[in-house]
Amino acid sequence: MPAYRPEEIEKKWQAHWKAHRTFQAQNHSEKPKYYVLDMFPYPSGAGLHVGHPLGYIASDIVTRYKRLRGFNVLHPMGFDSFGLPAEQYAIQTGQHPALTTEKNIETYVQQLSSLGFSYDWSREVRTSDASYYKWTQWIFLKLFNSWYNLDTNKAEPLTELTARFAASGSDGIRAAGDDGDRLSFSAGQWQLFTEKQKLAAVLPYRLAYQQDTFVNWCPGLGTVLSNDEVKDGLSERGGFPVERRLMPQWNLRITAYADRLLQGLDQLDWPDAVKEMQRNWIGKSIGAEVTFPVLPARASGAAGQVSDTPAAASATSGTPSDTPDVASEASKATSGAALSSSGGSEIKVYTTRVDTIYGATFLVLAPEHELVDVITTPAQRAAVDEYIAATKRRSERDRMTDVKAVSGVFTGAYALNPVNNEPVQIWLADYVLAGYGTGAVMAVPSGDQRDWLFATHFGLPIPAISDAQKDIDQQADPTKEGRYINSGIINRLTYKEATPKLIAFLEEKGLGKGKVNFRQRDAIFGRQRYWGEPIPIYYKDGTAYGIAESDLPLVLPEIDEYKPTETGEPPLGRAQNWLYRDKYPYELSTMPGWAGSSWYYLRYMDPTNEARFVSEEAEQYWGSVDLYMGGAEHATGHLLYARFWYLFLKDLGLVSSGEPFQKLINQGMILGRSNFVYRINGTNKFVTLGKKDQYETTALHVDVSILENDVLDMEAFRKWRPDYNEAEFITEDNGTYVSGWEVEKMSKAKFNVVNPDVLIGKYGADALRLYEMFLGPLEQYKPWNTNGISGVSGFLKKLWRLFHPEDGPLAVTDEPATPAELKVLHRAIQKVQEDIEKFSFNTSVSLFMITVNELTALKCHKRAILEPLVLLVSPYAPHLAEELWQELGHEAGSISHAGYPEFREEFLVEDTVVYPLAINGKVREQMQFAAAATAAEIETAVLASDFLAKHGEGKSAKKVIVVPGRMVNVVV
RNA sequence: GCGGAUAUGGCGAAAUUGGUAGACGUGCCAGACUUAGGAUCUGGUGCCGCAAGGCGUGUGGGUUCGAGUCCCUCUAUCCGCACCA
């Protein structure tokens, strides 16, 4: 009596697949290739909950479908195995993170296997394996040894840069990055540089470079974090406060690629939300840079003071102690130049609304602006110093939560508005960010609400500049409508006319130019942590060198404790005798979490290659990822970094496609469904949901595993916790205890985490896979609700019974199929194909149920119908399909490549069609016609029938609309 | 504030793209079988109404013979960014 026993079937086939390497992909094939990628997980100690596999199930369905369709599919899995949790655990317990990670990966592999995914495990990669991170380090060295040539608009090896230095000095070289950090020298001077000076001169060109940078420092974690690891001023992991701090850091020059990263988005088949997030993150804005000369202090009336000497300036701009000498000479040189130009100084501002410049009545500098010390008058110095100190005391979080408060201080200095030569006051305020644009803005209170608030608060003038502006004593008007007034050369012009005219005017006077700005900053690339890739850099005489490629990998050394050293160095400072070539100290920070994940999809193509990160043949064969499945939370982190690395590798000729991920699908998060019991206050009595309003109660979370369909297992509840041993219940009238529920994120504290292992044990992996798909649209956020799983479980049993009526042995007949049966089958063939290609898996599952119900009603046990049906179901319920496929007499494990059943439209065509008949759109009757009837024939038949007489209330037809196959509407 | 999405029975949802709204599944009601089970099967189940009938896809309008679907308005919820000049 072989009833459907999923646990036996699933074990059997999982073992078969493993033993026969059924899903191993070859790097060459006659078939077309298809690459389906899941975002690989960080193997956390908690294991998988029921929400994690959602995307994996969907991608596995696509994978299996594509195999049926005759593709050579690459579908790998691996682990992003460097990361903070294992290290935090190591700090607490002393257990090596590698051990923790290894153990967690085992759990993951076991859980993933039990879901029946068709991964090619022979290609598994782990970012923490030295054989993998050797190549992560190798790519870092490539970045370290490259610069970005703006003339060719791509990255090039540094050797080409130094060759140009030797030939013609630094003149005429246009490189991405901040020219202010770079020296100017002739070929002759270059020749005379020492090695150290040469390296220092080259450093600001490198795509991986070291620089003093304002960073998000997290004292709680003892490390710096990237912007996307900080949420609301707290660390994403752990929720510790984060502060701004100036530290020497390794950076990657992702800004060199900002425009290409932006342009590339247009051709990608990604969700609009993700593309838009990346666009905002890159934050391209088109505007102008305008120079405001600072008035000499003596002339600036109200201030009437002598400004400080230039010498004070370079003290604050600060030269980092470990930055090579030449570079610091450079920064001194630039600030010196700025000061000497006009006897006073000048302030550059960035604006996207240069058309409003006649309304600019004051300037605002960021408190960190380098000219603050220079221009502040003695009378204002105390106030300015106090304001800067207060700004520093405010944490990043305060600044964020407190955006509405207006604060600022007058420097006492004045500048000249370059278009009308009016003096304007120079203020400081922390709403201006040092890191964006020039760190200074021109304030136009009539056109910008923030400037308006500032002006109102400090009593500054608010002149109107457009005839469209109204109520500017109430609020600013930022619209671009109307014509300009009080605006010199652009009076009476519109926005579109004024902007180019002003830019031309400013360029002519040498006081401004059109400029594109990006919000995106370079990516900080170091973490003061142990469990990450060591950065392959060593120091000789204080200068950074990349280690030789032949010395890779630089293996993570063993250390005694996973904490910073007593002197505050990163944990790697504890390593004993950890020296390059026994002499030179290594860099002590490690790479951030996103390093290894930025290129893993390439390694899957050729995972064991020891000579290259991926062989040319494998890279060219697999190309880019055709379908990438993962969570939306990586929109501005991983997905941007990975694209950046790909473009860089492409510049070096190491990869061959335009973009790494062609199509991206974000699976929605599965939320938890918490259950509650209601304790009557002051008692140990619990009252059911239906009667709780009769008592004063407290709602308490209860473990969702001791309920079924919101009905509490009262015995299990008593055993759940000791203090509930004696619990009493007030039940519904039918004797059950019904609990309340609410949707929340899954978490242990809410007792709403549903473990897939439990459900697999109870219903089988096929049922779980089907149910997760059935739950709703893939990309939608949705609450988990175990209730419905019995429905899909019932479907699998019914499917089984089509093959084993009476639960006996296989009993299919070779009778020819009837038209009714063929219609059911071919509708399914067509629909499932459409659904998978639209990623609409939930409707496929519904269709399977309908199909099985109908075949059951038709008592259809025919091979001609059931065999193709098994193929249709196989991507969704692979274990059951394999079992039935074998029982039908096919070779074990052969279903994956058996081919998708052929769809024949003629089986769907009906002999007759029932048309609803409507009068003025209101359906009144139904009438049957031959399927082949023409619209004219139907119209004639309807008019000839007694339909109009019955429903038309004596009116005659004005128009008859026949919608083929759908309805006939008579307009009277 | 800016950007993106969503809104349909008690619940998850579907709707062949403008053509009988609510398929399928849960839940609920009734029934069958039964060594009471969380098994299997059958029927019913949007709302109001005894019925005839009426009303129904977040709100209010519009286009159309016909609107969940197209256009405009508003509202609510969720997500992302956020003093970016």
PDB file of C-alpha atoms in Angstrom, chain A residues 335-539:
ATOM      1  CA  SER A 335      45.948  76.101   0.404  1.00  0.00           C
ATOM      2  CA  GLY A 336      48.728  78.637   0.090  1.00  0.00           C
ATOM      3  CA  ALA A 337      47.725  79.401  -3.470  1.00  0.00           C
ATOM      4  CA  ALA A 338      44.116  79.952  -2.533  1.00  0.00           C
ATOM      5  CA  LEU A 339      45.119  82.468   0.063  1.00  0.00           C
ATOM      6  CA  SER A 340      47.581  84.448  -1.909  1.00  0.00           C
ATOM      7  CA  SER A 341      45.405  85.013  -4.962  1.00  0.00           C
ATOM      8  CA  SER A 342      43.562  88.154  -3.905  1.00  0.00           C
ATOM      9  CA  GLY A 343      45.219  89.346  -0.779  1.00  0.00           C
ATOM     10  CA  GLY A 344      41.970  88.168   0.776  1.00  0.00           C
ATOM     11  CA  SER A 345      40.569  84.826  -0.348  1.00  0.00           C
ATOM     12  CA  GLU A 346      37.734  83.533  -2.405  1.00  0.00           C
ATOM     13  CA  ILE A 347      34.947  81.120  -1.693  1.00  0.00           C
ATOM     14  CA  LYS A 348      33.718  78.699  -4.276  1.00  0.00           C
ATOM     15  CA  VAL A 349      30.117  77.616  -3.955  1.00  0.00           C
ATOM     16  CA  TYR A 350      28.247  74.912  -5.823  1.00  0.00           C
ATOM     17  CA  THR A 351      24.678  75.542  -6.950  1.00  0.00           C
ATOM     18  CA  THR A 352      22.123  73.852  -9.164  1.00  0.00           C
ATOM     19  CA  ARG A 353      20.161  77.115  -9.360  1.00  0.00           C
ATOM     20  CA  VAL A 354      22.644  79.621 -10.665  1.00  0.00           C
ATOM     21  CA  ASP A 355      19.620  81.480 -12.049  1.00  0.00           C
ATOM     22  CA  THR A 356      18.795  82.576  -8.503  1.00  0.00           C
ATOM     23  CA  ILE A 357      22.196  84.147  -7.859  1.00  0.00           C
ATOM     24  CA  TYR A 358      20.828  87.705  -7.728  1.00  0.00           C
ATOM     25  CA  GLY A 359      18.828  86.621  -4.709  1.00  0.00           C
ATOM     26  CA  ALA A 360      21.919  85.302  -2.931  1.00  0.00           C
ATOM     27  CA  THR A 361      22.169  87.554   0.089  1.00  0.00           C
ATOM     28  CA  PHE A 362      24.631  85.591   2.168  1.00  0.00           C
ATOM     29  CA  LEU A 363      27.013  82.627   2.002  1.00  0.00           C
ATOM     30  CA  VAL A 364      27.041  79.710   4.357  1.00  0.00           C
ATOM     31  CA  LEU A 365      30.137  77.589   4.968  1.00  0.00           C
ATOM     32  CA  ALA A 366      30.349  74.210   6.591  1.00  0.00           C
ATOM     33  CA  PRO A 367      31.959  74.505  10.026  1.00  0.00           C
ATOM     34  CA  GLU A 368      34.814  72.326   8.732  1.00  0.00           C
ATOM     35  CA  HIS A 369      35.503  74.638   5.758  1.00  0.00           C
ATOM     36  CA  GLU A 370      39.196  75.370   5.448  1.00  0.00           C
ATOM     37  CA  LEU A 371      38.796  79.151   5.134  1.00  0.00           C
ATOM     38  CA  VAL A 372      36.863  79.553   8.357  1.00  0.00           C
ATOM     39  CA  ASP A 373      39.943  80.392  10.382  1.00  0.00           C
ATOM     40  CA  VAL A 374      41.233  82.770   7.749  1.00  0.00           C
ATOM     41  CA  ILE A 375      38.198  84.929   7.344  1.00  0.00           C
ATOM     42  CA  THR A 376      36.750  85.017  10.837  1.00  0.00           C
ATOM     43  CA  THR A 377      37.146  88.472  12.346  1.00  0.00           C
ATOM     44  CA  PRO A 378      38.565  88.841  15.846  1.00  0.00           C
ATOM     45  CA  ALA A 379      35.241  90.206  17.061  1.00  0.00           C
ATOM     46  CA  GLN A 380      33.440  87.056  15.952  1.00  0.00           C
ATOM     47  CA  ARG A 381      36.159  84.556  16.755  1.00  0.00           C
ATOM     48  CA  ALA A 382      34.859  83.570  20.155  1.00  0.00           C
ATOM     49  CA  ALA A 383      31.373  82.957  18.803  1.00  0.00           C
ATOM     50  CA  VAL A 384      32.699  81.012  15.833  1.00  0.00           C
ATOM     51  CA  ASP A 385      34.964  78.832  17.972  1.00  0.00           C
ATOM     52  CA  GLU A 386      32.086  78.142  20.302  1.00  0.00           C
ATOM     53  CA  TYR A 387      29.850  77.154  17.391  1.00  0.00           C
ATOM     54  CA  ILE A 388      32.442  74.816  15.875  1.00  0.00           C
ATOM     55  CA  ALA A 389      32.991  73.173  19.238  1.00  0.00           C
ATOM     56  CA  ALA A 390      29.252  72.728  19.718  1.00  0.00           C
ATOM     57  CA  THR A 391      28.955  71.139  16.272  1.00  0.00           C
ATOM     58  CA  LYS A 392      31.669  68.631  17.082  1.00  0.00           C
ATOM     59  CA  ARG A 393      29.948  67.684  20.311  1.00  0.00           C
ATOM     60  CA  ARG A 394      26.728  66.876  18.541  1.00  0.00           C
ATOM     61  CA  SER A 395      26.736  63.310  17.440  1.00  0.00           C
ATOM     62  CA  GLU A 396      25.843  62.360  13.916  1.00  0.00           C
ATOM     63  CA  ARG A 397      22.566  61.027  15.220  1.00  0.00           C
ATOM     64  CA  ASP A 398      21.612  64.311  16.838  1.00  0.00           C
ATOM     65  CA  ARG A 399      22.369  66.166  13.649  1.00  0.00           C
ATOM     66  CA  MET A 400      20.105  63.799  11.768  1.00  0.00           C
ATOM     67  CA  THR A 401      17.167  63.763  14.125  1.00  0.00           C
ATOM     68  CA  ASP A 402      17.378  67.487  14.684  1.00  0.00           C
ATOM     69  CA  VAL A 403      17.261  68.697  11.096  1.00  0.00           C
ATOM     70  CA  LYS A 404      14.626  71.321  11.650  1.00  0.00           C
ATOM     71  CA  ALA A 405      16.484  73.365  14.237  1.00  0.00           C
ATOM     72  CA  VAL A 406      18.158  76.415  12.752  1.00  0.00           C
ATOM     73  CA  SER A 407      21.651  77.141  13.988  1.00  0.00           C
ATOM     74  CA  GLY A 408      24.560  79.154  12.672  1.00  0.00           C
ATOM     75  CA  VAL A 409      27.037  81.920  13.382  1.00  0.00           C
ATOM     76  CA  PHE A 410      28.272  85.007  11.541  1.00  0.00           C
ATOM     77  CA  THR A 411      32.000  85.022  10.754  1.00  0.00           C
ATOM     78  CA  GLY A 412      32.158  88.804  10.560  1.00  0.00           C
ATOM     79  CA  ALA A 413      33.471  88.549   7.001  1.00  0.00           C
ATOM     80  CA  TYR A 414      31.872  89.617   3.740  1.00  0.00           C
ATOM     81  CA  ALA A 415      32.189  88.456   0.165  1.00  0.00           C
ATOM     82  CA  LEU A 416      31.174  90.029  -3.125  1.00  0.00           C
ATOM     83  CA  ASN A 417      28.349  88.603  -5.161  1.00  0.00           C
ATOM     84  CA  PRO A 418      30.131  88.308  -8.517  1.00  0.00           C
ATOM     85  CA  VAL A 419      27.116  89.216 -10.637  1.00  0.00           C
ATOM     86  CA  ASN A 420      26.155  92.485  -8.946  1.00  0.00           C
ATOM     87  CA  ASN A 421      29.124  93.226  -6.674  1.00  0.00           C
ATOM     88  CA  GLU A 422      26.887  93.491  -3.617  1.00  0.00           C
ATOM     89  CA  PRO A 423      28.613  92.550  -0.361  1.00  0.00           C
ATOM     90  CA  VAL A 424      27.115  89.454   1.264  1.00  0.00           C
ATOM     91  CA  GLN A 425      27.666  88.194   4.801  1.00  0.00           C
ATOM     92  CA  ILE A 426      29.530  84.921   5.347  1.00  0.00           C
ATOM     93  CA  TRP A 427      27.993  82.607   7.921  1.00  0.00           C
ATOM     94  CA  LEU A 428      28.720  79.127   9.254  1.00  0.00           C
ATOM     95  CA  ALA A 429      26.046  76.517   9.742  1.00  0.00           C
ATOM     96  CA  ASP A 430      26.076  72.775  10.170  1.00  0.00           C
ATOM     97  CA  TYR A 431      23.345  72.290   7.601  1.00  0.00           C
ATOM     98  CA  VAL A 432      26.066  72.755   5.004  1.00  0.00           C
ATOM     99  CA  LEU A 433      28.032  69.551   4.556  1.00  0.00           C
ATOM    100  CA  ALA A 434      31.796  69.709   4.202  1.00  0.00           C
ATOM    101  CA  GLY A 435      31.811  66.633   2.003  1.00  0.00           C
ATOM    102  CA  TYR A 436      29.474  67.749  -0.755  1.00  0.00           C
ATOM    103  CA  GLY A 437      30.198  70.246  -3.503  1.00  0.00           C
ATOM    104  CA  THR A 438      32.650  72.815  -2.195  1.00  0.00           C
ATOM    105  CA  GLY A 439      31.456  72.802   1.404  1.00  0.00           C
ATOM    106  CA  ALA A 440      29.956  76.248   0.869  1.00  0.00           C
ATOM    107  CA  VAL A 441      26.634  77.435  -0.501  1.00  0.00           C
ATOM    108  CA  MET A 442      25.165  80.670  -1.695  1.00  0.00           C
ATOM    109  CA  ALA A 443      21.963  81.213   0.233  1.00  0.00           C
ATOM    110  CA  VAL A 444      18.913  82.351  -1.714  1.00  0.00           C
ATOM    111  CA  PRO A 445      16.243  82.832   0.925  1.00  0.00           C
ATOM    112  CA  SER A 446      13.457  83.621  -1.524  1.00  0.00           C
ATOM    113  CA  GLY A 447      14.012  80.414  -3.469  1.00  0.00           C
ATOM    114  CA  ASP A 448      15.111  77.797  -0.958  1.00  0.00           C
ATOM    115  CA  GLN A 449      13.113  76.922   2.118  1.00  0.00           C
ATOM    116  CA  ARG A 450      16.151  76.077   4.226  1.00  0.00           C
ATOM    117  CA  ASP A 451      17.838  79.350   3.342  1.00  0.00           C
ATOM    118  CA  TRP A 452      14.530  81.108   4.018  1.00  0.00           C
ATOM    119  CA  LEU A 453      14.317  79.645   7.512  1.00  0.00           C
ATOM    120  CA  PHE A 454      17.903  80.627   8.179  1.00  0.00           C
ATOM    121  CA  ALA A 455      17.363  84.182   6.936  1.00  0.00           C
ATOM    122  CA  THR A 456      14.164  84.554   8.911  1.00  0.00           C
ATOM    123  CA  HIS A 457      15.784  83.232  12.060  1.00  0.00           C
ATOM    124  CA  PHE A 458      18.761  85.580  11.848  1.00  0.00           C
ATOM    125  CA  GLY A 459      16.939  88.580  10.362  1.00  0.00           C
ATOM    126  CA  LEU A 460      18.665  88.567   6.977  1.00  0.00           C
ATOM    127  CA  PRO A 461      17.015  90.147   3.905  1.00  0.00           C
ATOM    128  CA  ILE A 462      14.773  88.078   1.616  1.00  0.00           C
ATOM    129  CA  PRO A 463      14.548  89.878  -1.743  1.00  0.00           C
ATOM    130  CA  ALA A 464      12.203  88.533  -4.429  1.00  0.00           C
ATOM    131  CA  ILE A 465      13.820  87.588  -7.723  1.00  0.00           C
ATOM    132  CA  SER A 466      10.884  86.364  -9.785  1.00  0.00           C
ATOM    133  CA  ASP A 467       7.530  87.848 -10.653  1.00  0.00           C
ATOM    134  CA  ALA A 468       5.987  84.469  -9.853  1.00  0.00           C
ATOM    135  CA  GLN A 469       7.078  84.523  -6.242  1.00  0.00           C
ATOM    136  CA  LYS A 470       4.275  85.226  -3.815  1.00  0.00           C
ATOM    137  CA  ASP A 471       4.069  85.239  -0.062  1.00  0.00           C
ATOM    138  CA  ILE A 472       7.818  85.072   0.334  1.00  0.00           C
ATOM    139  CA  ASP A 473       7.369  86.577   3.733  1.00  0.00           C
ATOM    140  CA  GLN A 474       5.632  83.286   4.570  1.00  0.00           C
ATOM    141  CA  GLN A 475       7.869  80.741   2.829  1.00  0.00           C
ATOM    142  CA  ALA A 476      10.350  80.305  -0.002  1.00  0.00           C
ATOM    143  CA  ASP A 477       9.179  79.620  -3.540  1.00  0.00           C
ATOM    144  CA  PRO A 478      11.532  77.206  -5.299  1.00  0.00           C
ATOM    145  CA  THR A 479       9.565  76.950  -8.554  1.00  0.00           C
ATOM    146  CA  LYS A 480      11.154  77.827 -11.869  1.00  0.00           C
ATOM    147  CA  GLU A 481       8.143  79.670 -13.220  1.00  0.00           C
ATOM    148  CA  GLY A 482       7.790  83.335 -14.010  1.00  0.00           C
ATOM    149  CA  ARG A 483      10.320  85.890 -15.147  1.00  0.00           C
ATOM    150  CA  TYR A 484      13.197  87.269 -13.157  1.00  0.00           C
ATOM    151  CA  ILE A 485      13.122  90.654 -11.442  1.00  0.00           C
ATOM    152  CA  ASN A 486      15.811  92.517  -9.483  1.00  0.00           C
ATOM    153  CA  SER A 487      18.206  90.303 -11.427  1.00  0.00           C
ATOM    154  CA  GLY A 488      20.533  92.475 -13.499  1.00  0.00           C
ATOM    155  CA  ILE A 489      21.370  90.836 -16.783  1.00  0.00           C
ATOM    156  CA  ILE A 490      18.614  88.236 -16.609  1.00  0.00           C
ATOM    157  CA  ASN A 491      15.704  90.517 -15.800  1.00  0.00           C
ATOM    158  CA  ARG A 492      12.514  89.531 -17.643  1.00  0.00           C
ATOM    159  CA  LEU A 493      14.027  86.214 -18.790  1.00  0.00           C
ATOM    160  CA  THR A 494      12.661  82.729 -18.044  1.00  0.00           C
ATOM    161  CA  TYR A 495      14.506  79.935 -16.233  1.00  0.00           C
ATOM    162  CA  LYS A 496      15.516  78.236 -19.460  1.00  0.00           C
ATOM    163  CA  GLU A 497      16.943  81.428 -20.941  1.00  0.00           C
ATOM    164  CA  ALA A 498      18.651  82.699 -17.820  1.00  0.00           C
ATOM    165  CA  THR A 499      20.785  79.728 -16.819  1.00  0.00           C
ATOM    166  CA  PRO A 500      23.005  79.474 -19.922  1.00  0.00           C
ATOM    167  CA  LYS A 501      23.347  83.229 -20.086  1.00  0.00           C
ATOM    168  CA  LEU A 502      24.587  83.428 -16.510  1.00  0.00           C
ATOM    169  CA  ILE A 503      27.021  80.576 -16.902  1.00  0.00           C
ATOM    170  CA  ALA A 504      28.456  82.184 -20.002  1.00  0.00           C
ATOM    171  CA  PHE A 505      28.731  85.508 -18.169  1.00  0.00           C
ATOM    172  CA  LEU A 506      30.530  83.934 -15.198  1.00  0.00           C
ATOM    173  CA  GLU A 507      32.872  81.905 -17.354  1.00  0.00           C
ATOM    174  CA  GLU A 508      33.845  85.008 -19.254  1.00  0.00           C
ATOM    175  CA  LYS A 509      34.718  86.781 -16.026  1.00  0.00           C
ATOM    176  CA  GLY A 510      36.551  83.717 -14.750  1.00  0.00           C
ATOM    177  CA  LEU A 511      34.286  83.571 -11.719  1.00  0.00           C
ATOM    178  CA  GLY A 512      32.355  80.404 -12.405  1.00  0.00           C
ATOM    179  CA  LYS A 513      31.735  77.450 -14.657  1.00  0.00           C
ATOM    180  CA  GLY A 514      29.167  74.746 -15.294  1.00  0.00           C
ATOM    181  CA  LYS A 515      29.867  71.699 -13.165  1.00  0.00           C
ATOM    182  CA  VAL A 516      28.515  68.223 -12.568  1.00  0.00           C
ATOM    183  CA  ASN A 517      28.566  66.952  -9.015  1.00  0.00           C
ATOM    184  CA  PHE A 518      28.001  63.531  -7.517  1.00  0.00           C
ATOM    185  CA  ARG A 519      26.674  62.772  -4.100  1.00  0.00           C
ATOM    186  CA  GLN A 520      28.458  59.463  -4.004  1.00  0.00           C
ATOM    187  CA  ARG A 521      31.741  59.340  -2.082  1.00  0.00           C
ATOM    188  CA  ASP A 522      34.673  57.027  -2.499  1.00  0.00           C
ATOM    189  CA  ALA A 523      34.237  53.731  -0.694  1.00  0.00           C
ATOM    190  CA  ILE A 524      36.174  53.226   2.508  1.00  0.00           C
ATOM    191  CA  PHE A 525      37.886  49.893   2.226  1.00  0.00           C
ATOM    192  CA  GLY A 526      39.314  49.020   5.628  1.00  0.00           C
ATOM    193  CA  ARG A 527      37.837  47.544   8.782  1.00  0.00           C
ATOM    194  CA  GLN A 528      39.720  47.370  12.084  1.00  0.00           C
ATOM    195  CA  ARG A 529      38.702  43.765  12.439  1.00  0.00           C
ATOM    196  CA  TYR A 530      40.127  40.259  12.397  1.00  0.00           C
ATOM    197  CA  TRP A 531      37.707  38.119  10.426  1.00  0.00           C
ATOM    198  CA  GLY A 532      38.206  39.505   6.935  1.00  0.00           C
ATOM    199  CA  GLU A 533      40.642  39.431   4.041  1.00  0.00           C
ATOM    200  CA  PRO A 534      44.032  40.921   5.015  1.00  0.00           C
ATOM    201  CA  ILE A 535      44.805  43.903   2.791  1.00  0.00           C
ATOM    202  CA  PRO A 536      47.911  42.850   0.800  1.00  0.00           C
ATOM    203  CA  ILE A 537      49.951  45.935   1.652  1.00  0.00           C
ATOM    204  CA  TYR A 538      53.194  46.257   3.561  1.00  0.00           C
ATOM    205  CA  TYR A 539      55.071  49.330   4.735  1.00  0.00           C
TER     206      TYR A 539
END
